Every structure is written in C-alpha cells, then in structure tokens.
C-alpha cells in the first residue's frame, strides 16, 4: 500500500502474512506515526483512515507530538477518534534507544509494529522512518499511498482535491510523489 503499489500486500483490509518473524494472527495492527495523521487531517481526509483500516494504533509519543503542535491539523481529529474508539493509544515502548536515529514518535510506532504478534502495517511519511521500517521487514505507506488506496477502495472519487489541500497547508510532499499518485490514480 504505497504510492507505487497501491494494493500493497493488503487485500480486503488484511495483509498476507504477519510482521517479521511472526505467525499469522486473527488480530492486525495498523500503527500510525504522527505525520500521516497530521497530513490527512490537513488534506481533509482523516476519516478515510477509518474506512481503509477500521482501527488504528498510535503510541503515547505520537499523541504527544500531535498535541505539541497546538492547533495544527490532526489534534482535534485524533482526540475525536480516540473518544470514538477507532484509534487506540498504546504505551510508548521503553526501549526507544533500539532506534536512536528516529524521533520518539517514529521509533515507538516501528517498535509497536515489530513487537506485535499479528499482521501489521505502518503509516509513516518520514524518509528515514520509512527506510527503517522496510529494513525491519515492515510494510509501510503514508499520506499519498493512503489517498491512492482510498480511491481504489471507492472511498473517494479523486485524489487531486486532497493533494491540493495538502499543498496549501504546512505539510510537505515531494512533487514527484504527487505526480506519481496522480498518474496512478488516472488523474495526470
């Protein structure tokens, strides 16, 4: 479920196989870092996450990063989703030093996924965090991949308006990624 592979290894909301070194389990984890939550809120697409994944898991470090932004996009949306029960907050893993090159929110999200015994997907946009997720064998996507998946799932008709709102916010996405998503969405 990336900009290059909108279906990813997820089929019908489930990923084939499990997290690295894990057997399949009935439960799945979609762990989200702060950036995709902020970006999708800025684009007006936060609720697409519920339609795509049903339930999200974030760590306390992720909620702290979002709350530290004050009134920026994502804060109200995450608080409401937690209250509604479709975003669950997990404790921040104590061993963040296992990934010292990452910020606490990214490291905690990856550790949450690695330590999960069932199926998993990581939502993350930071380049270093995505690279580390892949090195750990974790499937990863971000704002662009989520928007593309929402179009393919029939949750939205076009991705362009979401990308335009994102471009008018403080959230940054590479022009090459925007072009690739628009091409894959048939909107180039």
Coordinates of N, CA and C in Angstrom, one line a residue, residues 22-165:
X22 N 6.8 -13.5 12.7 CA 5.6 -13.7 13.4 C 4.7 -14.7 12.6
X23 N 3.9 -15.5 13.3 CA 2.9 -16.3 12.6 C 1.7 -15.4 12.4
X24 N 0.8 -15.9 11.6 CA -0.4 -15.2 11.3 C -1.3 -15.2 12.6
X25 N -2.0 -14.1 12.8 CA -2.9 -14.0 14.0 C -4.1 -13.4 13.5
X26 N -5.2 -13.6 14.3 CA -6.5 -13.0 13.9 C -6.5 -11.5 14.0
X27 N -5.7 -11.0 14.9 CA -5.7 -9.5 15.1 C -4.6 -8.9 14.2
X28 N -4.9 -7.7 13.8 CA -4.0 -6.9 13.0 C -3.7 -5.6 13.6
X29 N -2.6 -5.0 13.3 CA -2.2 -3.7 13.8 C -1.9 -2.8 12.7
X30 N -2.5 -1.7 12.6 CA -2.1 -0.6 11.7 C -1.6 0.5 12.6
X31 N -0.3 0.6 12.7 CA 0.4 1.6 13.6 C 0.7 2.9 12.8
X32 N 0.2 4.0 13.3 CA 0.4 5.3 12.6 C 1.4 6.2 13.4
X33 N 2.3 6.8 12.6 CA 3.1 7.8 13.2 C 2.3 9.1 13.1
X34 N 2.9 10.2 13.6 CA 2.2 11.5 13.6 C 2.0 12.1 12.3
X35 N 2.9 12.0 11.4 CA 2.9 12.7 10.1 C 1.7 12.4 9.2
X36 N 1.4 11.1 9.0 CA 0.2 10.8 8.2 C -1.1 11.3 8.8
X37 N -1.2 11.2 10.1 CA -2.4 11.7 10.8 C -2.5 13.2 10.6
X38 N -1.5 13.9 10.7 CA -1.5 15.4 10.5 C -1.7 15.7 9.0
X39 N -1.0 15.0 8.1 CA -1.2 15.3 6.7 C -2.6 15.0 6.2
X40 N -3.1 13.8 6.6 CA -4.5 13.5 6.1 C -5.5 14.5 6.7
X41 N -5.3 14.9 8.0 CA -6.2 15.9 8.6 C -6.1 17.2 7.8
X42 N -4.9 17.6 7.4 CA -4.7 18.9 6.7 C -5.4 18.8 5.3
X43 N -5.4 17.6 4.7 CA -6.0 17.3 3.4 C -7.5 17.1 3.4
X44 N -8.0 17.1 4.6 CA -9.5 16.8 4.8 C -9.8 15.4 4.6
X45 N -8.8 14.5 4.8 CA -9.1 13.1 4.6 C -8.8 12.2 5.8
X46 N -8.8 12.7 7.0 CA -8.5 11.9 8.2 C -9.5 10.7 8.3
X47 N -10.8 10.9 8.1 CA -11.7 9.9 8.3 C -11.6 8.7 7.2
X48 N -10.8 9.0 6.2 CA -10.5 7.9 5.2 C -9.8 6.7 5.9
X49 N -9.0 7.1 6.9 CA -8.3 6.0 7.7 C -9.2 5.0 8.3
X50 N -10.3 5.5 8.8 CA -11.3 4.6 9.4 C -11.9 3.7 8.3
X51 N -12.2 4.3 7.2 CA -12.8 3.5 6.1 C -11.8 2.5 5.5
X52 N -10.5 2.8 5.5 CA -9.5 1.9 4.9 C -9.1 0.8 5.9
X53 N -8.9 1.2 7.2 CA -8.3 0.3 8.1 C -9.2 -0.1 9.3
X54 N -10.3 0.6 9.5 CA -11.2 0.2 10.6 C -10.6 0.8 12.0
X55 N -9.5 0.3 12.3 CA -8.9 0.7 13.6 C -7.4 1.0 13.4
X56 N -7.0 2.1 14.1 CA -5.5 2.5 14.1 C -5.0 2.4 15.5
X57 N -3.7 2.2 15.6 CA -3.0 2.2 16.9 C -1.9 3.2 16.8
X58 N -1.8 4.0 17.8 CA -0.8 5.0 18.0 C -0.2 4.9 19.4
X59 N 1.0 5.4 19.5 CA 1.7 5.4 20.8 C 1.4 6.7 21.5
X60 N 1.7 6.7 22.8 CA 1.6 8.0 23.5 C 2.5 9.0 23.0
X61 N 3.7 8.6 22.5 CA 4.6 9.5 21.9 C 4.1 10.2 20.7
X62 N 3.3 9.5 19.9 CA 2.6 10.0 18.7 C 1.6 11.1 19.1
X63 N 0.7 10.7 20.1 CA -0.3 11.7 20.5 C 0.4 12.9 21.1
X64 N 1.5 12.7 21.9 CA 2.2 13.9 22.4 C 2.8 14.8 21.4
X65 N 3.3 14.2 20.3 CA 3.8 15.0 19.2 C 2.7 15.8 18.5
X66 N 1.6 15.2 18.3 CA 0.4 15.9 17.7 C -0.1 17.0 18.6
X67 N -0.2 16.7 19.9 CA -0.7 17.7 20.9 C 0.3 18.9 21.0
X68 N 1.6 18.6 20.8 CA 2.6 19.7 21.0 C 2.4 20.7 19.8
X69 N 1.8 20.3 18.8 CA 1.6 21.2 17.6 C 0.5 22.2 17.9
X70 N -0.2 22.2 19.0 CA -1.2 23.1 19.3 C -2.4 23.0 18.4
X71 N -2.8 24.0 17.7 CA -4.0 23.9 16.8 C -3.7 23.5 15.4
X72 N -2.6 22.9 15.2 CA -2.4 22.4 13.8 C -3.3 21.2 13.5
X73 N -3.5 20.9 12.2 CA -4.3 19.8 11.9 C -3.9 18.5 12.6
X74 N -4.9 17.7 12.8 CA -4.7 16.4 13.4 C -5.0 16.3 14.9
X75 N -4.9 17.3 15.6 CA -5.1 17.3 17.1 C -6.5 17.0 17.4
X76 N -7.5 17.7 16.9 CA -8.9 17.5 17.2 C -9.4 16.2 16.6
X77 N -8.9 15.9 15.4 CA -9.3 14.6 14.7 C -8.9 13.4 15.5
X78 N -7.6 13.4 16.0 CA -7.1 12.3 16.7 C -7.8 12.2 18.1
X79 N -8.1 13.3 18.7 CA -8.8 13.2 20.0 C -10.2 12.7 19.8
X80 N -10.9 13.1 18.8 CA -12.2 12.6 18.5 C -12.2 11.1 18.2
X81 N -11.2 10.7 17.4 CA -11.1 9.3 17.0 C -10.8 8.4 18.2
X82 N -10.0 8.9 19.1 CA -9.7 8.2 20.4 C -11.0 8.0 21.2
X83 N -11.8 9.1 21.3 CA -13.0 9.1 22.0 C -14.0 8.2 21.4
X84 N -14.0 8.1 20.1 CA -14.9 7.2 19.3 C -14.5 5.7 19.4
X85 N -13.2 5.5 19.8 CA -12.7 4.2 19.9 C -12.1 3.5 18.7
X86 N -11.9 4.2 17.6 CA -11.3 3.6 16.5 C -9.8 3.9 16.4
X87 N -9.3 4.8 17.2 CA -7.9 5.0 17.4 C -7.6 4.6 18.8
X88 N -6.7 3.7 19.0 CA -6.3 3.2 20.3 C -4.9 3.7 20.6
X89 N -4.7 4.1 21.8 CA -3.3 4.6 22.3 C -2.6 3.5 23.1
X90 N -1.4 3.2 22.6 CA -0.6 2.2 23.3 C 0.5 3.0 24.1
X91 N 1.0 2.4 25.1 CA 2.1 3.0 25.8 C 3.3 3.1 24.9
X92 N 4.1 4.1 25.1 CA 5.3 4.2 24.3 C 6.3 3.2 24.8
X93 N 6.9 2.3 23.9 CA 7.8 1.3 24.3 C 9.0 2.0 25.0
X94 N 9.5 1.3 26.1 CA 10.5 1.8 26.9 C 11.9 1.8 26.2
X95 N 12.0 1.0 25.2 CA 13.4 0.7 24.6 C 13.5 1.5 23.3
X96 N 13.2 2.8 23.3 CA 13.3 3.6 22.1 C 14.8 3.7 21.6
X97 N 15.7 3.4 22.5 CA 17.1 3.5 22.1 C 17.5 2.4 21.1
X98 N 16.6 1.5 20.8 CA 16.8 0.5 19.8 C 16.9 1.2 18.4
X99 N 16.2 2.3 18.3 CA 16.2 3.1 17.0 C 16.6 4.5 17.3
X100 N 17.8 4.7 17.7 CA 18.3 6.1 18.1 C 18.3 7.1 17.0
X101 N 18.2 6.7 15.8 CA 18.3 7.7 14.7 C 16.9 8.3 14.4
X102 N 15.9 7.8 15.0 CA 14.5 8.3 14.8 C 14.0 9.1 16.0
X103 N 13.0 10.0 15.7 CA 12.3 10.7 16.7 C 11.5 9.7 17.5
X104 N 11.1 10.0 18.7 CA 10.3 9.1 19.6 C 9.1 8.6 19.0
X105 N 8.3 9.5 18.2 CA 7.1 9.0 17.6 C 7.3 8.0 16.6
X106 N 8.3 8.2 15.7 CA 8.6 7.2 14.7 C 9.1 5.9 15.3
X107 N 10.1 6.0 16.2 CA 10.7 4.8 16.8 C 9.6 4.0 17.5
X108 N 8.7 4.7 18.3 CA 7.7 4.0 19.0 C 6.7 3.3 18.1
X109 N 6.4 3.9 17.0 CA 5.5 3.3 16.0 C 6.1 2.0 15.5
X110 N 7.4 2.1 15.1 CA 8.0 0.9 14.5 C 8.2 -0.2 15.5
X111 N 8.5 0.2 16.7 CA 8.7 -0.9 17.8 C 7.3 -1.5 18.1
X112 N 6.3 -0.7 18.1 CA 4.9 -1.3 18.3 C 4.6 -2.3 17.3
X113 N 4.9 -2.0 16.0 CA 4.7 -3.0 14.9 C 5.6 -4.2 15.0
X114 N 6.9 -4.0 15.3 CA 7.8 -5.1 15.4 C 7.4 -6.1 16.5
X115 N 6.9 -5.5 17.6 CA 6.6 -6.4 18.8 C 5.2 -7.0 18.7
X116 N 4.4 -6.6 17.7 CA 3.1 -7.1 17.5 C 3.2 -8.5 16.9
X117 N 2.4 -9.4 17.5 CA 2.4 -10.9 17.0 C 1.6 -11.2 15.8
X118 N 0.8 -10.2 15.4 CA -0.1 -10.5 14.2 C 0.3 -9.7 13.0
X119 N -0.7 -9.5 12.1 CA -0.5 -8.8 10.9 C -0.3 -7.3 11.2
X120 N 0.5 -6.7 10.4 CA 0.8 -5.2 10.7 C 1.0 -4.4 9.4
X121 N 0.8 -3.1 9.5 CA 1.1 -2.1 8.5 C 1.5 -0.9 9.3
X122 N 2.5 -0.2 8.8 CA 2.9 1.1 9.4 C 2.6 2.2 8.5
X123 N 2.0 3.3 9.0 CA 1.7 4.5 8.3 C 2.7 5.5 8.8
X124 N 3.6 5.9 7.8 CA 4.7 6.8 8.2 C 5.1 7.6 6.9
X125 N 5.5 8.8 7.0 CA 5.9 9.6 5.9 C 7.4 10.0 5.9
X126 N 8.0 10.1 7.0 CA 9.4 10.5 7.1 C 10.3 9.5 6.4
X127 N 11.2 10.0 5.6 CA 12.0 9.2 4.8 C 12.8 8.2 5.6
X128 N 13.5 8.7 6.6 CA 14.3 7.8 7.5 C 13.5 6.7 8.1
X129 N 12.3 7.1 8.7 CA 11.4 6.2 9.3 C 10.9 5.1 8.4
X130 N 10.6 5.5 7.1 CA 10.1 4.5 6.1 C 11.2 3.6 5.8
X131 N 12.4 4.1 5.6 CA 13.6 3.2 5.3 C 13.8 2.2 6.4
X132 N 13.7 2.7 7.6 CA 14.0 1.8 8.8 C 12.9 0.7 8.8
X133 N 11.6 1.1 8.6 CA 10.5 0.2 8.6 C 10.8 -0.9 7.5
X134 N 11.2 -0.5 6.3 CA 11.5 -1.5 5.3 C 12.6 -2.4 5.7
X135 N 13.6 -1.8 6.3 CA 14.8 -2.7 6.8 C 14.3 -3.7 7.8
X136 N 13.3 -3.3 8.6 CA 12.8 -4.2 9.6 C 11.8 -5.2 9.0
X137 N 11.5 -5.1 7.7 CA 10.6 -6.0 7.1 C 9.1 -5.6 7.3
X138 N 8.9 -4.4 7.6 CA 7.5 -3.9 7.9 C 6.9 -3.3 6.6
X139 N 5.7 -3.6 6.3 CA 5.0 -2.9 5.2 C 4.7 -1.5 5.6
X140 N 4.9 -0.5 4.7 CA 4.8 0.9 5.1 C 4.1 1.7 4.0
X141 N 3.3 2.6 4.4 CA 2.7 3.6 3.5 C 2.5 4.9 4.2
X142 N 2.1 5.9 3.5 CA 1.9 7.2 4.1 C 0.7 7.9 3.6
X143 N 0.7 9.2 3.6 CA -0.4 10.0 3.1 C -0.8 9.7 1.6
X144 N 0.2 9.8 0.8 CA 0.0 9.5 -0.7 C -0.6 8.2 -0.9
X145 N 0.0 7.1 -0.3 CA -0.5 5.8 -0.5 C -1.9 5.6 0.0
X146 N -2.1 6.2 1.1 CA -3.5 6.1 1.8 C -4.5 6.8 0.9
X147 N -4.2 7.9 0.3 CA -5.2 8.6 -0.6 C -5.4 7.7 -1.9
X148 N -4.3 7.1 -2.4 CA -4.5 6.3 -3.6 C -5.3 5.0 -3.2
X149 N -5.1 4.5 -2.1 CA -5.8 3.3 -1.6 C -7.3 3.6 -1.4
X150 N -7.6 4.8 -0.9 CA -8.9 5.3 -0.7 C -9.7 5.4 -2.1
X151 N -9.0 5.9 -3.1 CA -9.6 6.0 -4.4 C -9.9 4.6 -4.9
X152 N -8.9 3.7 -4.8 CA -9.1 2.3 -5.3 C -10.2 1.6 -4.6
X153 N -10.4 1.9 -3.3 CA -11.4 1.3 -2.5 C -12.8 1.9 -2.7
X154 N -12.8 3.0 -3.5 CA -14.1 3.6 -3.8 C -14.5 4.6 -2.7
X155 N -13.6 4.9 -1.8 CA -14.0 5.9 -0.7 C -14.0 7.3 -1.2
X156 N -13.2 7.6 -2.2 CA -13.2 8.9 -2.8 C -13.2 8.8 -4.3
X157 N -13.7 9.8 -5.0 CA -13.7 9.7 -6.5 C -12.4 10.1 -7.1
X158 N -11.7 11.2 -6.5 CA -10.4 11.7 -7.0 C -9.5 12.0 -5.8
X159 N -8.2 11.9 -6.1 CA -7.2 12.2 -5.1 C -6.8 13.7 -5.2
X160 N -7.0 14.3 -6.4 CA -6.4 15.6 -6.6 C -6.9 16.7 -5.6
X161 N -8.2 16.8 -5.2 CA -8.5 17.8 -4.3 C -7.8 17.6 -2.9
X162 N -7.6 16.4 -2.5 CA -6.9 16.2 -1.2 C -5.4 16.6 -1.4
X163 N -4.8 16.3 -2.5 CA -3.4 16.8 -2.7 C -3.3 18.3 -2.8
X164 N -4.3 18.9 -3.4 CA -4.4 20.4 -3.5 C -4.5 21.0 -2.1
X165 N -5.4 20.5 -1.2 CA -5.5 21.0 0.1 C -4.2 20.8 0.9

